[in-house]
Amino acid sequence: MAFKMFKDKNSLADVAIELDIKTDVVLNFHEDYLRLVRMDGLAFIYRELKNGFPIFFHLYRRIKKEGLSKDDITELVENQQDLKFLERRVELYNEHIQRQQSQKNQLENEINGLQAYK
């Protein structure tokens, strides 16, 4: 009954009064309830990941090993997106440089051809 009351968003005090139980018992029930709810969340994530779980597990272990915080992870993801954008810009600049080089070579050939007529 306590779990149902927690699920229905009743306060801890209301649960203690309604069920006529001591504070420590209510707190223990609430702690158990929170663990169960988090397990539901974990089970949902597991179902959602399906075959991607090994990658997720690898990432988790690496985060723990490196001691990364939530902010560190956010910064890494943002930097990765920025890096992809910058890589694409470099590709575009390289393509532009190649076109300019080709145009320069063509113009040099035209100049050499014109100088040969003199």
Coordinates of C-alpha atoms in Angstrom, one line a residue:
M1 CA 0.0 0.0 0.0
A2 CA 2.9 2.4 0.8
F3 CA 4.3 2.0 -2.7
K4 CA 1.0 2.8 -4.3
M5 CA 0.8 5.9 -2.1
F6 CA 4.3 7.0 -3.2
K7 CA 3.4 6.4 -6.8
D8 CA 0.3 8.6 -6.3
K9 CA 2.6 11.3 -5.0
N10 CA 1.5 11.3 -1.4
S11 CA 3.9 12.9 1.0
L12 CA 5.9 10.7 3.4
A13 CA 4.0 12.2 6.3
D14 CA 0.7 11.3 4.7
V15 CA 1.9 7.7 4.2
A16 CA 3.0 7.4 7.8
I17 CA -0.4 8.8 9.1
E18 CA -2.6 6.8 6.7
L19 CA -0.8 3.5 7.4
D20 CA 0.0 4.3 11.0
I21 CA 3.6 3.4 10.8
K22 CA 6.8 4.9 12.2
T23 CA 9.0 7.4 10.4
D24 CA 11.9 4.9 10.0
V25 CA 9.6 2.4 8.4
V26 CA 8.2 4.9 6.0
L27 CA 11.7 6.1 5.1
N28 CA 12.8 2.5 4.4
F29 CA 9.7 1.9 2.3
H30 CA 10.4 5.1 0.4
E31 CA 14.0 4.2 -0.2
D32 CA 12.9 0.7 -1.5
Y33 CA 10.3 2.4 -3.7
L34 CA 12.9 4.8 -5.2
R35 CA 15.2 1.8 -6.0
L36 CA 12.4 0.0 -7.7
V37 CA 11.5 3.1 -9.8
R38 CA 15.1 3.5 -10.9
M39 CA 15.3 -0.1 -11.8
D40 CA 12.3 0.4 -14.1
G41 CA 14.2 3.2 -15.7
L42 CA 17.3 1.0 -16.1
A43 CA 15.2 -1.7 -17.6
F44 CA 13.6 0.8 -20.0
I45 CA 17.1 1.9 -21.1
Y46 CA 18.2 -1.7 -21.5
R47 CA 15.2 -2.4 -23.8
E48 CA 15.9 0.7 -25.7
L49 CA 19.5 0.0 -26.3
K50 CA 19.0 -3.6 -27.5
N51 CA 22.2 -4.5 -29.4
G52 CA 23.9 -1.2 -28.5
F53 CA 24.3 -2.3 -24.8
P54 CA 28.0 -3.3 -25.2
I55 CA 28.8 0.1 -26.6
F56 CA 26.9 1.8 -23.7
F57 CA 28.7 -0.4 -21.2
H58 CA 32.1 0.4 -22.7
L59 CA 31.2 4.1 -22.6
Y60 CA 30.1 3.8 -18.9
R61 CA 33.4 2.0 -18.0
R62 CA 35.4 4.6 -19.8
I63 CA 33.6 7.5 -18.1
K64 CA 34.2 5.9 -14.7
K65 CA 37.9 5.3 -15.5
E66 CA 38.5 8.9 -16.7
G67 CA 36.4 10.3 -13.8
L68 CA 34.3 12.4 -16.1
S69 CA 31.5 14.5 -14.8
K70 CA 28.1 15.2 -16.5
D71 CA 29.5 18.6 -17.6
D72 CA 32.7 16.9 -19.0
I73 CA 30.5 14.6 -21.1
T74 CA 28.3 17.4 -22.4
E75 CA 31.4 19.4 -23.3
L76 CA 32.9 16.4 -25.1
V77 CA 29.8 15.8 -27.2
E78 CA 29.5 19.5 -28.0
N79 CA 33.2 19.6 -29.0
Q80 CA 32.7 16.5 -31.2
Q81 CA 29.9 18.3 -33.0
D82 CA 32.1 21.4 -33.4
L83 CA 34.9 19.2 -34.7
K84 CA 32.7 17.6 -37.4
F85 CA 31.6 21.1 -38.5
L86 CA 35.2 22.3 -38.7
E87 CA 36.3 19.2 -40.6
R88 CA 33.6 19.9 -43.2
R89 CA 34.8 23.5 -43.4
V90 CA 38.3 22.3 -44.0
E91 CA 37.1 20.0 -46.7
L92 CA 35.3 22.9 -48.4
Y93 CA 38.3 25.1 -48.1
N94 CA 40.6 22.4 -49.6
E95 CA 38.2 21.9 -52.5
H96 CA 38.2 25.7 -53.0
I97 CA 42.0 25.8 -53.0
Q98 CA 42.1 23.0 -55.5
R99 CA 39.8 24.8 -57.8
Q100 CA 41.9 28.0 -57.4
Q101 CA 45.0 26.0 -58.1
S102 CA 43.5 24.6 -61.2
Q103 CA 42.3 28.0 -62.4
K104 CA 45.8 29.4 -61.7
N105 CA 47.4 26.6 -63.8
Q106 CA 45.0 27.3 -66.6
L107 CA 45.7 31.0 -66.5
E108 CA 49.5 30.4 -66.4
N109 CA 49.1 28.1 -69.5
E110 CA 47.1 30.8 -71.3
I111 CA 49.8 33.4 -70.4
N112 CA 52.5 31.1 -71.6
G113 CA 50.6 30.5 -74.8
L114 CA 50.2 34.2 -75.4
Q115 CA 53.9 34.8 -74.7
A116 CA 54.8 32.2 -77.3
Y117 CA 53.0 34.3 -80.0
K118 CA 55.2 37.3 -79.4

